[in-house]
């Protein structure tokens, strides 16, 4: 079994197509929608967590690219500006995934991209504008 | 054997001074004993890097040709209004000032993305800012408008002047209500979902000299990455409060007023800061050297996080209503562990003041002293202490008579 967090960019003409149900039915993937948004240009933006067998995952992603849905890994959309981070730890108690975490021995904060689900809870909490999410 | 500031400075000059940070001295004194440590160690360096709203800077931008009198008119730096109730080309910029057209919290909860503190950070980074002004024009200062770029190096004086910084201890903020609240202590989750604290604990300057036996007017300090001076007690300085056996205040107590040449400072240690739903503030790096003049002073510098207690205060009601009352106490070791227990409930904690950066301030100051670049000063007067009779008052409102 594999797990992948990806961002989908839907062009306007696909917004009303049953893309996700195809991922479930034809490629045997478990689809968990973490965030969804329609941009002002009527394009869809989705953050998905896909779980399934490797073959199904590969075929599913291939299907998406063939119908014109762009995918990218979630990591690219979340930025921790290390130079702006003061290691204040204000974000630590709100990050549900421990993507932002602190080493208690020296109080150094770190960001683990692969744990982040782009939930944006840290955005209003960080006083130093160190977190940026381009979604 | 007691030492004097002059003896310590002599050692600094010869490169022989023994300097430890407020963190390092703890283990050192535990191993050597207080008496021996007091003989061997000359200076203990402290540090803090936290949001301090009562910060600002004054400037003299030089006379224009023809002349303009900014005093009494309106002047802005990058659209942030400055205080011009002074002479022709002097003005004061406060850290929390915001552009007139900033929506504040009209768009809930309010981002407060820009303000005076950011202008200070940009100036210190060497950037150009827009200076715009309107004035009423006089015979001797005829000009009525001004629009120009300006940077720190164009100015005559640029001085950071913070009327209250480096609070000795601070509240731990929680929220007892059932809605999220946005405060200067950060975003507080309902029903005590989190607790925020804001002090460097054992590294914090005034925790290491709790009765102000070495710190006073004229104490040379690390300020914003450059050199600054303590100019007196900060506003709301309140020395006569409940203290632990070791002398550490259990509530907010002493404060410092500080100044320093902005041109020598660094944007790394003066950071514009935005509290969602509250406002803009400046995060300031401050480090105070404590001269180890005798064993008593050394003992104060060995204070540990677990010996420093702070009060847990409800920011949904008791703080805004100015009602006294604490929900409990927590020490800084517990606060830094990430969890405290308040009235039987375990709650996650988070800091607003950076302990990692506080350590870096103390370390930097230590290196400056070791390198013979920074000498200690003898204050001309110490800060008012517990026996000074200073009391902190709240405002007693008296209705204004309508005639
Ligand atoms: S977006 Fe969410 S998961 Fe990612 S770092 Fe911020 S709080 Fe954590
Ligand atoms: S709240 Fe912002 S500045 Fe503070 S530790 Fe988290 S990311 Fe860094």
Short mmCIF file of C-alpha atoms in Angstrom, two decimals, chain A residues 81-94 98 102-109 121-130, chain B residues 49-51 113 118 121 187 189 194 196-197 271-276 283 335-338 348-357 359:
data_model
loop_
_atom_site.label_atom_id
_atom_site.label_comp_id
_atom_site.label_asym_id
_atom_site.label_seq_id
_atom_site.Cartn_x
_atom_site.Cartn_y
_atom_site.Cartn_z
CA UNK A 81 10.78 30.56 5.55
CA UNK A 82 13.54 29.46 7.84
CA UNK A 83 15.18 32.89 7.77
CA UNK A 84 11.97 34.49 9.05
CA UNK A 85 11.31 31.82 11.70
CA UNK A 86 12.41 32.99 15.14
CA UNK A 87 11.87 29.58 16.77
CA UNK A 88 9.34 31.18 19.09
CA UNK A 89 7.31 27.91 19.17
CA UNK A 90 3.93 29.71 18.90
CA UNK A 91 2.86 27.31 16.13
CA UNK A 92 3.83 24.09 17.86
CA UNK A 93 0.67 23.60 19.88
CA UNK A 94 -1.65 24.16 16.90
CA UNK A 98 3.60 17.83 14.20
CA UNK A 102 10.46 21.67 18.45
CA UNK A 103 13.50 19.89 19.75
CA UNK A 104 12.92 20.45 23.48
CA UNK A 105 16.58 20.07 24.46
CA UNK A 106 17.63 23.24 22.61
CA UNK A 107 14.21 24.72 21.70
CA UNK A 108 14.97 24.63 17.97
CA UNK A 109 11.94 24.51 15.68
CA UNK A 121 -3.78 26.49 11.11
CA UNK A 122 -0.27 27.83 11.61
CA UNK A 123 -0.81 30.86 9.34
CA UNK A 124 -2.74 33.15 11.72
CA UNK A 125 -0.70 31.87 14.67
CA UNK A 126 2.80 32.65 13.37
CA UNK A 127 3.59 36.27 14.33
CA UNK A 128 6.64 36.40 12.07
CA UNK A 129 5.06 35.45 8.72
CA UNK A 130 7.38 32.49 8.47
CA UNK B 49 14.20 38.05 21.99
CA UNK B 50 10.50 38.72 22.29
CA UNK B 51 7.72 41.05 21.14
CA UNK B 113 0.46 42.86 8.13
CA UNK B 118 8.21 46.77 9.87
CA UNK B 121 13.10 46.53 10.31
CA UNK B 187 -4.32 33.06 19.31
CA UNK B 189 -8.11 28.35 21.77
CA UNK B 194 -3.58 26.15 24.81
CA UNK B 196 1.06 30.90 25.70
CA UNK B 197 4.02 32.28 27.63
CA UNK B 271 11.77 42.13 13.66
CA UNK B 272 8.40 43.42 12.57
CA UNK B 273 5.78 41.16 14.12
CA UNK B 274 2.04 40.72 13.52
CA UNK B 275 -0.40 39.31 16.01
CA UNK B 276 -3.55 38.25 14.21
CA UNK B 283 10.46 41.86 18.44
CA UNK B 335 6.22 25.73 30.21
CA UNK B 336 9.13 24.75 27.96
CA UNK B 337 8.28 21.05 28.23
CA UNK B 338 5.20 21.72 26.06
CA UNK B 348 -0.26 22.34 25.51
CA UNK B 349 2.03 25.38 25.84
CA UNK B 350 3.75 27.55 23.27
CA UNK B 351 6.17 30.45 23.51
CA UNK B 352 6.11 33.87 21.90
CA UNK B 353 9.59 34.86 22.99
CA UNK B 354 12.29 32.73 21.37
CA UNK B 355 14.50 30.84 23.79
CA UNK B 356 16.80 29.73 20.95
CA UNK B 357 17.41 33.35 19.94
CA UNK B 359 20.61 32.01 23.87
#
